[in-house]
Amino acid sequence: MADKKLAILTSGGDAPGMNACIRACVRYALTKGYEVYGVGRGYVGLLEDDIFPMDHASVTNIVQLGGTIIRTGRSKEFACVEGTGKALENLKKRGINNLIVIGGDGSFHGVQRMYDVFGFNAVGIPGTIDNDMGYTDYTIGFDTACNTVLSAILSLRDTIASHDRIMVLEVMGRNCGDIALWSGLAGGAQTIVCPEETSDVNKLADEVNNIIVSRHRESALVVVAEGCKEIEEPLMKRLREVTGRTVNFVNLSYVQRGGSPTMLDRVLAARFAIHAVDLIEEGKGGRAVGIDGRKIIDVPIADSLYGEDKEFNHQLYSIANIISK
Ligand code: F6P
């Protein structure tokens, strides 16, 4: 059974759909004859020997849960070769030679080190709400986060419509504008501010004012990606000056990291999991699972980290601008 032992960990920021992915990995691997283990708190738990068996029942009733039942963490010690080697000893002493890591690019650096330096059969599954990984169209959690933003927009619109106000809503995404773009488009935001597009405060404020005047609108919604944080204060000041209206601010923050995963995230999680276990079975460590169009793919982990930059969908941004103004 030496090669039929598989460990699973979640690392970095939690993302809705991680549990659906853990469940699919565990159950599919069991059908393939693996003994399956969970690692608590990501690489932190790997270093601290927090490793436990997982069976069919251990993942019952979790497909609908946000967060990650095996918990997650960020470890500085694991980020160096010595730390990685030390952590891998905890797997090896149990005869575990396979590992699936569900996380973002920070977590994938760990997969690369385990594979490149130690030849360990480790595979990465992209799990982050940010959708900021260039090699894959989608990451687990992105769709749910966008839908959570949409629910918030629905509520915020009640207030701005009742009070004739302008609302500036900050959403997450680190340096990636995807959450802002997709939820802003779907939520009918009058303006979307993303790090991938140039943004001039005066121009943005004039744009919003023009919409209010020319479309006889009483309220407006501006969605700002966290990567453009620095623009929020000056933009709100300018919006007040130009429109003469009350401008409110909401940072959705961690609300958008939690919650029950959407159907799309659960299905994506299951498809990624099956592909990852198959890669493990074939001994194809050092690879990252992703999706290209409708097809599940895998690429060398180094390409997922250093390959093509995340391509921002400028066309979608233009569409949002056309239909929301
Ligand atoms: O990567 C997910 C994310 O939620 C980002 O959108 C955000 O910038 C960051 O994590 C927050 O990180 P932390 O959990 O360390 O506060």
mmCIF file of C-alpha atoms and ligand atoms in Angstrom:
data_model
loop_
_atom_site.group_PDB
_atom_site.id
_atom_site.type_symbol
_atom_site.label_atom_id
_atom_site.label_comp_id
_atom_site.label_asym_id
_atom_site.label_seq_id
_atom_site.Cartn_x
_atom_site.Cartn_y
_atom_site.Cartn_z
ATOM 1 C CA MET A 1 0.000 0.000 0.000
ATOM 2 C CA ALA A 2 3.056 2.276 0.146
ATOM 3 C CA ASP A 3 2.080 4.156 -2.980
ATOM 4 C CA LYS A 4 -1.614 4.017 -2.247
ATOM 5 C CA LYS A 5 -1.636 6.626 0.483
ATOM 6 C CA LEU A 6 -2.796 10.146 -0.345
ATOM 7 C CA ALA A 7 -2.912 13.271 1.822
ATOM 8 C CA ILE A 8 -5.013 16.368 1.131
ATOM 9 C CA LEU A 9 -4.556 19.879 2.464
ATOM 10 C CA THR A 10 -6.094 23.302 1.954
ATOM 11 C CA SER A 11 -3.808 26.316 2.121
ATOM 12 C CA GLY A 12 -3.989 30.120 2.007
ATOM 13 C CA GLY A 13 -7.304 31.972 2.130
ATOM 14 C CA ASP A 14 -10.386 29.771 2.436
ATOM 15 C CA ALA A 15 -12.687 29.687 -0.583
ATOM 16 C CA PRO A 16 -16.245 28.348 -0.934
ATOM 17 C CA GLY A 17 -16.093 24.994 -2.699
ATOM 18 C CA MET A 18 -12.960 23.777 -0.917
ATOM 19 C CA ASN A 19 -15.093 21.331 1.067
ATOM 20 C CA ALA A 20 -16.789 20.066 -2.075
ATOM 21 C CA CYS A 21 -13.307 19.484 -3.473
ATOM 22 C CA ILE A 22 -12.039 17.699 -0.359
ATOM 23 C CA ARG A 23 -15.130 15.462 -0.416
ATOM 24 C CA ALA A 24 -14.645 14.559 -4.068
ATOM 25 C CA CYS A 25 -10.902 13.905 -3.614
ATOM 26 C CA VAL A 26 -11.499 11.666 -0.583
ATOM 27 C CA ARG A 27 -14.318 9.635 -2.088
ATOM 28 C CA TYR A 28 -12.791 9.215 -5.532
ATOM 29 C CA ALA A 29 -9.407 8.264 -4.061
ATOM 30 C CA LEU A 30 -11.100 5.690 -1.801
ATOM 31 C CA THR A 31 -12.695 4.070 -4.850
ATOM 32 C CA LYS A 32 -9.214 3.895 -6.394
ATOM 33 C CA GLY A 33 -7.975 1.966 -3.354
ATOM 34 C CA TYR A 34 -6.125 4.768 -1.584
ATOM 35 C CA GLU A 35 -5.845 5.260 2.141
ATOM 36 C CA VAL A 36 -6.689 8.952 2.484
ATOM 37 C CA TYR A 37 -5.378 11.422 5.046
ATOM 38 C CA GLY A 38 -6.233 15.022 5.823
ATOM 39 C CA VAL A 39 -3.674 17.584 6.926
ATOM 40 C CA GLY A 40 -4.989 20.222 9.328
ATOM 41 C CA ARG A 41 -4.232 23.945 8.814
ATOM 42 C CA GLY A 42 -2.383 23.636 5.504
ATOM 43 C CA TYR A 43 1.409 23.659 5.522
ATOM 44 C CA VAL A 44 1.328 24.659 9.202
ATOM 45 C CA GLY A 45 -0.242 21.312 10.057
ATOM 46 C CA LEU A 46 2.119 19.488 7.736
ATOM 47 C CA LEU A 47 5.039 20.886 9.737
ATOM 48 C CA GLU A 48 3.350 20.201 13.067
ATOM 49 C CA ASP A 49 2.399 16.637 12.131
ATOM 50 C CA ASP A 50 -1.344 17.356 12.217
ATOM 51 C CA ILE A 51 -2.243 14.433 9.944
ATOM 52 C CA PHE A 52 -5.319 12.219 10.343
ATOM 53 C CA PRO A 53 -7.123 9.497 8.404
ATOM 54 C CA MET A 54 -10.196 10.429 6.370
ATOM 55 C CA ASP A 55 -12.884 7.958 5.393
ATOM 56 C CA HIS A 56 -16.146 8.130 3.454
ATOM 57 C CA ALA A 57 -18.106 9.309 6.499
ATOM 58 C CA SER A 58 -15.596 12.047 7.373
ATOM 59 C CA VAL A 59 -16.787 14.078 4.377
ATOM 60 C CA THR A 60 -20.506 13.462 4.800
ATOM 61 C CA ASN A 61 -22.731 16.547 4.688
ATOM 62 C CA ILE A 62 -19.979 19.014 3.778
ATOM 63 C CA VAL A 63 -20.583 19.632 0.061
ATOM 64 C CA GLN A 64 -22.753 22.655 0.916
ATOM 65 C CA LEU A 65 -20.387 24.204 3.464
ATOM 66 C CA GLY A 66 -18.154 27.230 2.905
ATOM 67 C CA GLY A 67 -14.678 27.384 4.455
ATOM 68 C CA THR A 68 -12.657 24.200 4.822
ATOM 69 C CA ILE A 69 -13.364 21.488 7.404
ATOM 70 C CA ILE A 70 -9.665 20.567 7.550
ATOM 71 C CA ARG A 71 -8.849 24.256 8.109
ATOM 72 C CA THR A 72 -6.179 26.288 6.405
ATOM 73 C CA GLY A 73 -3.069 28.263 7.216
ATOM 74 C CA ARG A 74 -0.127 30.242 5.919
ATOM 75 C CA SER A 75 3.361 29.133 6.949
ATOM 76 C CA LYS A 76 6.602 31.103 6.676
ATOM 77 C CA GLU A 77 8.667 28.120 7.812
ATOM 78 C CA PHE A 78 7.354 25.916 4.992
ATOM 79 C CA ALA A 79 8.310 28.589 2.461
ATOM 80 C CA CYS A 80 11.999 27.569 2.596
ATOM 81 C CA VAL A 81 13.603 24.312 1.463
ATOM 82 C CA GLU A 82 14.513 23.186 5.018
ATOM 83 C CA GLY A 83 10.938 23.710 6.218
ATOM 84 C CA THR A 84 9.531 21.867 3.217
ATOM 85 C CA GLY A 85 11.872 18.920 3.798
ATOM 86 C CA LYS A 86 10.993 18.775 7.480
ATOM 87 C CA ALA A 87 7.257 18.832 6.709
ATOM 88 C CA LEU A 88 7.557 16.073 4.100
ATOM 89 C CA GLU A 89 9.178 13.785 6.693
ATOM 90 C CA ASN A 90 5.835 13.730 8.515
ATOM 91 C CA LEU A 91 4.189 12.280 5.419
ATOM 92 C CA LYS A 92 7.019 9.908 4.569
ATOM 93 C CA LYS A 93 7.157 8.366 8.050
ATOM 94 C CA ARG A 94 3.522 7.267 7.467
ATOM 95 C CA GLY A 95 4.355 5.922 4.019
ATOM 96 C CA ILE A 96 2.374 8.755 2.373
ATOM 97 C CA ASN A 97 3.975 9.607 -0.966
ATOM 98 C CA ASN A 98 1.150 11.588 -2.569
ATOM 99 C CA LEU A 99 -0.334 14.976 -1.778
ATOM 100 C CA ILE A 100 -3.083 17.189 -3.203
ATOM 101 C CA VAL A 101 -2.903 20.883 -2.308
ATOM 102 C CA ILE A 102 -5.993 23.063 -2.751
ATOM 103 C CA GLY A 103 -5.103 26.768 -2.672
ATOM 104 C CA GLY A 104 -3.893 29.834 -4.539
ATOM 105 C CA ASP A 105 -0.536 30.748 -6.060
ATOM 106 C CA GLY A 106 1.204 31.028 -2.676
ATOM 107 C CA SER A 107 0.230 27.419 -1.991
ATOM 108 C CA PHE A 108 1.375 26.358 -5.463
ATOM 109 C CA HIS A 109 4.903 27.568 -4.687
ATOM 110 C CA GLY A 110 4.902 24.868 -2.010
ATOM 111 C CA VAL A 111 3.815 22.249 -4.559
ATOM 112 C CA GLN A 112 6.630 23.334 -6.853
ATOM 113 C CA ARG A 113 9.251 23.070 -4.092
ATOM 114 C CA MET A 114 8.006 19.650 -2.988
ATOM 115 C CA TYR A 115 8.176 18.361 -6.542
ATOM 116 C CA ASP A 116 11.281 20.118 -7.882
ATOM 117 C CA VAL A 117 13.507 19.757 -4.820
ATOM 118 C CA PHE A 118 12.228 16.515 -3.278
ATOM 119 C CA GLY A 119 10.581 14.761 -6.232
ATOM 120 C CA PHE A 120 7.395 14.444 -4.175
ATOM 121 C CA ASN A 121 4.225 13.450 -6.031
ATOM 122 C CA ALA A 122 2.230 16.610 -5.260
ATOM 123 C CA VAL A 123 -0.524 18.162 -7.384
ATOM 124 C CA GLY A 124 -2.195 21.603 -7.084
ATOM 125 C CA ILE A 125 -5.899 22.453 -7.392
ATOM 126 C CA PRO A 126 -6.697 26.196 -7.713
ATOM 127 C CA GLY A 127 -8.894 27.328 -4.817
ATOM 128 C CA THR A 128 -9.162 31.080 -4.298
ATOM 129 C CA ILE A 129 -11.972 33.599 -4.661
ATOM 130 C CA ASP A 130 -9.596 35.950 -6.514
ATOM 131 C CA ASN A 131 -9.568 34.103 -9.880
ATOM 132 C CA ASP A 132 -6.089 35.522 -10.333
ATOM 133 C CA MET A 133 -4.254 32.515 -11.824
ATOM 134 C CA GLY A 134 -3.332 32.974 -15.471
ATOM 135 C CA TYR A 135 -3.372 29.342 -16.609
ATOM 136 C CA THR A 136 -6.977 28.593 -15.636
ATOM 137 C CA ASP A 137 -10.224 30.297 -16.628
ATOM 138 C CA TYR A 138 -11.712 29.790 -13.158
ATOM 139 C CA THR A 139 -10.642 28.980 -9.621
ATOM 140 C CA ILE A 140 -12.818 27.349 -6.959
ATOM 141 C CA GLY A 141 -14.689 30.011 -4.960
ATOM 142 C CA PHE A 142 -14.775 32.777 -7.543
ATOM 143 C CA ASP A 143 -18.346 32.154 -8.670
ATOM 144 C CA THR A 144 -19.653 32.006 -5.104
ATOM 145 C CA ALA A 145 -17.804 35.189 -4.116
ATOM 146 C CA CYS A 146 -19.324 37.016 -7.104
ATOM 147 C CA ASN A 147 -22.787 35.789 -6.181
ATOM 148 C CA THR A 148 -22.266 36.976 -2.608
ATOM 149 C CA VAL A 149 -21.327 40.400 -3.966
ATOM 150 C CA LEU A 150 -24.511 40.319 -6.060
ATOM 151 C CA SER A 151 -26.655 39.674 -2.970
ATOM 152 C CA ALA A 152 -24.990 42.631 -1.268
ATOM 153 C CA ILE A 153 -25.636 44.831 -4.320
ATOM 154 C CA LEU A 154 -29.311 43.841 -4.219
ATOM 155 C CA SER A 155 -29.580 45.092 -0.632
ATOM 156 C CA LEU A 156 -27.478 48.196 -1.173
ATOM 157 C CA ARG A 157 -29.617 49.224 -4.122
ATOM 158 C CA ASP A 158 -32.676 49.447 -1.831
ATOM 159 C CA THR A 159 -30.962 52.079 0.269
ATOM 160 C CA ILE A 160 -29.367 54.099 -2.515
ATOM 161 C CA ALA A 161 -32.647 54.133 -4.436
ATOM 162 C CA SER A 162 -34.616 55.222 -1.357
ATOM 163 C CA HIS A 163 -32.179 58.001 -0.440
ATOM 164 C CA ASP A 164 -30.952 59.081 -3.907
ATOM 165 C CA ARG A 165 -27.381 58.242 -2.947
ATOM 166 C CA ILE A 166 -24.189 56.996 -4.507
ATOM 167 C CA MET A 167 -22.643 53.835 -3.118
ATOM 168 C CA VAL A 168 -18.998 52.899 -3.478
ATOM 169 C CA LEU A 169 -18.540 49.174 -2.854
ATOM 170 C CA GLU A 170 -15.105 47.641 -2.356
ATOM 171 C CA VAL A 171 -14.688 43.972 -3.255
ATOM 172 C CA MET A 172 -11.735 41.597 -2.797
ATOM 173 C CA GLY A 173 -9.365 40.113 -5.377
ATOM 174 C CA ARG A 174 -5.887 41.261 -4.347
ATOM 175 C CA ASN A 175 -4.380 42.686 -7.551
ATOM 176 C CA CYS A 176 -6.944 41.058 -9.796
ATOM 177 C CA GLY A 177 -10.094 42.892 -10.902
ATOM 178 C CA ASP A 178 -12.171 39.816 -11.787
ATOM 179 C CA ILE A 179 -14.538 39.879 -8.793
ATOM 180 C CA ALA A 180 -15.198 43.583 -9.408
ATOM 181 C CA LEU A 181 -15.668 43.093 -13.145
ATOM 182 C CA TRP A 182 -17.945 40.055 -13.094
ATOM 183 C CA SER A 183 -20.076 41.052 -10.104
ATOM 184 C CA GLY A 184 -20.141 44.689 -11.233
ATOM 185 C CA LEU A 185 -21.362 43.721 -14.690
ATOM 186 C CA ALA A 186 -23.947 41.278 -13.335
ATOM 187 C CA GLY A 187 -25.068 43.764 -10.675
ATOM 188 C CA GLY A 188 -25.455 46.603 -13.158
ATOM 189 C CA ALA A 189 -22.863 48.875 -11.530
ATOM 190 C CA GLN A 190 -22.631 52.270 -13.225
ATOM 191 C CA THR A 191 -18.843 52.214 -12.927
ATOM 192 C CA ILE A 192 -16.321 49.457 -12.236
ATOM 193 C CA VAL A 193 -12.808 50.323 -11.085
ATOM 194 C CA CYS A 194 -10.191 47.609 -11.694
ATOM 195 C CA PRO A 195 -6.378 47.631 -11.426
ATOM 196 C CA GLU A 196 -6.134 46.365 -15.012
ATOM 197 C CA GLU A 197 -7.799 49.510 -16.401
ATOM 198 C CA THR A 198 -6.529 53.063 -16.051
ATOM 199 C CA SER A 199 -8.700 55.118 -13.723
ATOM 200 C CA ASP A 200 -8.753 58.867 -13.405
ATOM 201 C CA VAL A 201 -10.708 60.163 -10.409
ATOM 202 C CA ASN A 202 -12.041 63.264 -12.149
ATOM 203 C CA LYS A 203 -13.072 61.314 -15.219
ATOM 204 C CA LEU A 204 -14.804 58.635 -13.160
ATOM 205 C CA ALA A 205 -16.735 61.189 -11.121
ATOM 206 C CA ASP A 206 -17.770 63.061 -14.274
ATOM 207 C CA GLU A 207 -18.923 59.795 -15.818
ATOM 208 C CA VAL A 208 -21.131 58.989 -12.847
ATOM 209 C CA ASN A 209 -22.537 62.504 -12.845
ATOM 210 C CA ASN A 210 -23.282 62.324 -16.569
ATOM 211 C CA ILE A 211 -25.207 59.103 -16.041
ATOM 212 C CA ILE A 212 -27.231 60.671 -13.241
ATOM 213 C CA VAL A 213 -28.052 63.746 -15.308
ATOM 214 C CA SER A 214 -28.519 62.282 -18.773
ATOM 215 C CA ARG A 215 -30.360 59.123 -17.686
ATOM 216 C CA HIS A 216 -32.419 60.915 -15.023
ATOM 217 C CA ARG A 217 -31.117 58.511 -12.413
ATOM 218 C CA GLU A 218 -31.328 59.293 -8.728
ATOM 219 C CA SER A 219 -28.725 56.805 -7.523
ATOM 220 C CA ALA A 220 -25.552 55.118 -8.719
ATOM 221 C CA LEU A 221 -23.352 52.199 -7.748
ATOM 222 C CA VAL A 222 -19.572 52.149 -8.141
ATOM 223 C CA VAL A 223 -17.724 48.847 -7.610
ATOM 224 C CA VAL A 224 -14.026 49.164 -6.747
ATOM 225 C CA ALA A 225 -11.565 46.259 -6.701
ATOM 226 C CA GLU A 226 -9.364 46.164 -3.592
ATOM 227 C CA GLY A 227 -6.350 46.576 -5.881
ATOM 228 C CA CYS A 228 -7.568 50.158 -6.454
ATOM 229 C CA LYS A 229 -8.137 50.963 -2.777
ATOM 230 C CA GLU A 230 -6.098 54.142 -2.969
ATOM 231 C CA ILE A 231 -8.625 55.675 -5.320
ATOM 232 C CA GLU A 232 -11.598 55.311 -2.961
ATOM 233 C CA GLU A 233 -11.142 58.393 -0.758
ATOM 234 C CA PRO A 234 -10.346 60.861 -3.562
ATOM 235 C CA LEU A 235 -13.100 59.371 -5.725
ATOM 236 C CA MET A 236 -15.730 59.745 -3.012
ATOM 237 C CA LYS A 237 -14.624 63.315 -2.350
ATOM 238 C CA ARG A 238 -14.868 64.172 -6.020
ATOM 239 C CA LEU A 239 -18.230 62.402 -6.390
ATOM 240 C CA ARG A 240 -19.633 64.524 -3.544
ATOM 241 C CA GLU A 241 -18.321 67.697 -5.168
ATOM 242 C CA VAL A 242 -19.583 66.902 -8.653
ATOM 243 C CA THR A 243 -22.957 65.344 -7.859
ATOM 244 C CA GLY A 244 -23.788 67.125 -4.598
ATOM 245 C CA ARG A 245 -25.074 63.813 -3.263
ATOM 246 C CA THR A 246 -24.364 61.706 -0.224
ATOM 247 C CA VAL A 247 -21.754 59.083 -1.054
ATOM 248 C CA ASN A 248 -21.654 55.980 1.151
ATOM 249 C CA PHE A 249 -18.917 53.368 1.323
ATOM 250 C CA VAL A 250 -19.126 49.634 2.025
ATOM 251 C CA ASN A 251 -16.218 47.212 2.138
ATOM 252 C CA LEU A 252 -17.656 43.731 1.721
ATOM 253 C CA SER A 253 -14.415 42.252 3.037
ATOM 254 C CA TYR A 254 -14.517 38.699 4.439
ATOM 255 C CA VAL A 255 -18.266 38.339 3.899
ATOM 256 C CA GLN A 256 -17.432 37.423 0.305
ATOM 257 C CA ARG A 257 -14.981 34.659 1.358
ATOM 258 C CA GLY A 258 -17.644 32.608 3.144
ATOM 259 C CA GLY A 259 -21.013 31.102 2.431
ATOM 260 C CA SER A 260 -22.404 28.021 0.768
ATOM 261 C CA PRO A 261 -20.732 27.334 -2.598
ATOM 262 C CA THR A 262 -22.768 27.774 -5.776
ATOM 263 C CA MET A 263 -23.607 24.892 -8.098
ATOM 264 C CA LEU A 264 -20.833 26.004 -10.475
ATOM 265 C CA ASP A 265 -18.186 25.958 -7.738
ATOM 266 C CA ARG A 266 -19.293 22.559 -6.453
ATOM 267 C CA VAL A 267 -19.210 21.007 -9.917
ATOM 268 C CA LEU A 268 -15.867 22.633 -10.742
ATOM 269 C CA ALA A 269 -14.484 21.364 -7.424
ATOM 270 C CA ALA A 270 -15.579 17.799 -8.219
ATOM 271 C CA ARG A 271 -14.121 17.907 -11.747
ATOM 272 C CA PHE A 272 -10.804 19.301 -10.495
ATOM 273 C CA ALA A 273 -10.670 16.660 -7.746
ATOM 274 C CA ILE A 274 -11.175 13.717 -10.117
ATOM 275 C CA HIS A 275 -8.491 15.042 -12.459
ATOM 276 C CA ALA A 276 -6.052 15.623 -9.605
ATOM 277 C CA VAL A 277 -6.482 12.109 -8.190
ATOM 278 C CA ASP A 278 -5.969 10.684 -11.695
ATOM 279 C CA LEU A 279 -2.709 12.669 -11.987
ATOM 280 C CA ILE A 280 -1.589 11.346 -8.614
ATOM 281 C CA GLU A 281 -2.406 7.802 -9.740
ATOM 282 C CA GLU A 282 -0.342 8.304 -12.916
ATOM 283 C CA GLY A 283 2.579 9.643 -10.865
ATOM 284 C CA LYS A 284 2.310 13.003 -12.626
ATOM 285 C CA GLY A 285 3.252 15.189 -9.686
ATOM 286 C CA GLY A 286 4.359 18.795 -10.095
ATOM 287 C CA ARG A 287 1.273 19.707 -12.088
ATOM 288 C CA ALA A 288 -1.588 22.145 -11.580
ATOM 289 C CA VAL A 289 -5.175 21.351 -12.532
ATOM 290 C CA GLY A 290 -7.279 24.006 -14.272
ATOM 291 C CA ILE A 291 -10.050 24.644 -16.761
ATOM 292 C CA ASP A 292 -9.716 25.979 -20.302
ATOM 293 C CA GLY A 293 -13.119 26.664 -21.808
ATOM 294 C CA ARG A 294 -15.093 23.526 -21.021
ATOM 295 C CA LYS A 295 -12.076 21.253 -20.721
ATOM 296 C CA ILE A 296 -10.276 20.275 -17.520
ATOM 297 C CA ILE A 297 -6.539 20.622 -18.091
ATOM 298 C CA ASP A 298 -3.246 20.280 -16.253
ATOM 299 C CA VAL A 299 -0.028 22.217 -16.712
ATOM 300 C CA PRO A 300 3.430 22.046 -15.116
ATOM 301 C CA ILE A 301 3.198 23.793 -11.769
ATOM 302 C CA ALA A 302 5.986 26.193 -12.825
ATOM 303 C CA ASP A 303 3.861 27.299 -15.797
ATOM 304 C CA SER A 304 0.912 27.956 -13.498
ATOM 305 C CA LEU A 305 3.157 30.268 -11.487
ATOM 306 C CA TYR A 306 5.468 31.840 -14.044
ATOM 307 C CA GLY A 307 3.687 31.220 -17.333
ATOM 308 C CA GLU A 308 1.292 33.632 -18.949
ATOM 309 C CA ASP A 309 0.037 36.466 -16.779
ATOM 310 C CA LYS A 310 -3.607 36.464 -15.892
ATOM 311 C CA GLU A 311 -5.373 37.889 -18.918
ATOM 312 C CA PHE A 312 -7.918 40.506 -17.958
ATOM 313 C CA ASN A 313 -11.096 40.425 -20.031
ATOM 314 C CA HIS A 314 -11.026 43.975 -21.419
ATOM 315 C CA GLN A 315 -13.857 43.119 -23.775
ATOM 316 C CA LEU A 316 -16.140 42.243 -20.880
ATOM 317 C CA TYR A 317 -15.125 45.497 -19.213
ATOM 318 C CA SER A 318 -16.143 47.421 -22.358
ATOM 319 C CA ILE A 319 -19.450 45.566 -22.447
ATOM 320 C CA ALA A 320 -20.111 46.534 -18.832
ATOM 321 C CA ASN A 321 -19.363 50.148 -19.722
ATOM 322 C CA ILE A 322 -21.703 50.126 -22.691
ATOM 323 C CA ILE A 323 -24.702 48.551 -20.999
ATOM 324 C CA SER A 324 -24.496 50.217 -17.591
ATOM 325 C CA LYS A 325 -24.212 53.829 -18.666
HETATM 326 O O1 F6P B 1 -6.789 35.578 -1.649
HETATM 327 C C1 F6P B 1 -8.034 35.720 -1.075
HETATM 328 C C2 F6P B 1 -8.126 37.017 -0.309
HETATM 329 O O2 F6P B 1 -9.404 37.073 0.311
HETATM 330 C C3 F6P B 1 -7.878 38.283 -1.113
HETATM 331 O O3 F6P B 1 -8.950 38.664 -1.909
HETATM 332 C C4 F6P B 1 -7.520 39.246 -0.018
HETATM 333 O O4 F6P B 1 -6.726 40.296 -0.527
HETATM 334 C C5 F6P B 1 -6.743 38.389 0.939
HETATM 335 O O5 F6P B 1 -7.129 37.050 0.696
HETATM 336 C C6 F6P B 1 -6.923 38.671 2.395
HETATM 337 O O6 F6P B 1 -6.034 37.856 3.071
HETATM 338 P P1 F6P B 1 -6.081 37.514 4.623
HETATM 339 O O7 F6P B 1 -6.962 36.312 4.794
HETATM 340 O O8 F6P B 1 -4.679 37.199 4.972
HETATM 341 O O9 F6P B 1 -6.611 38.710 5.326
#
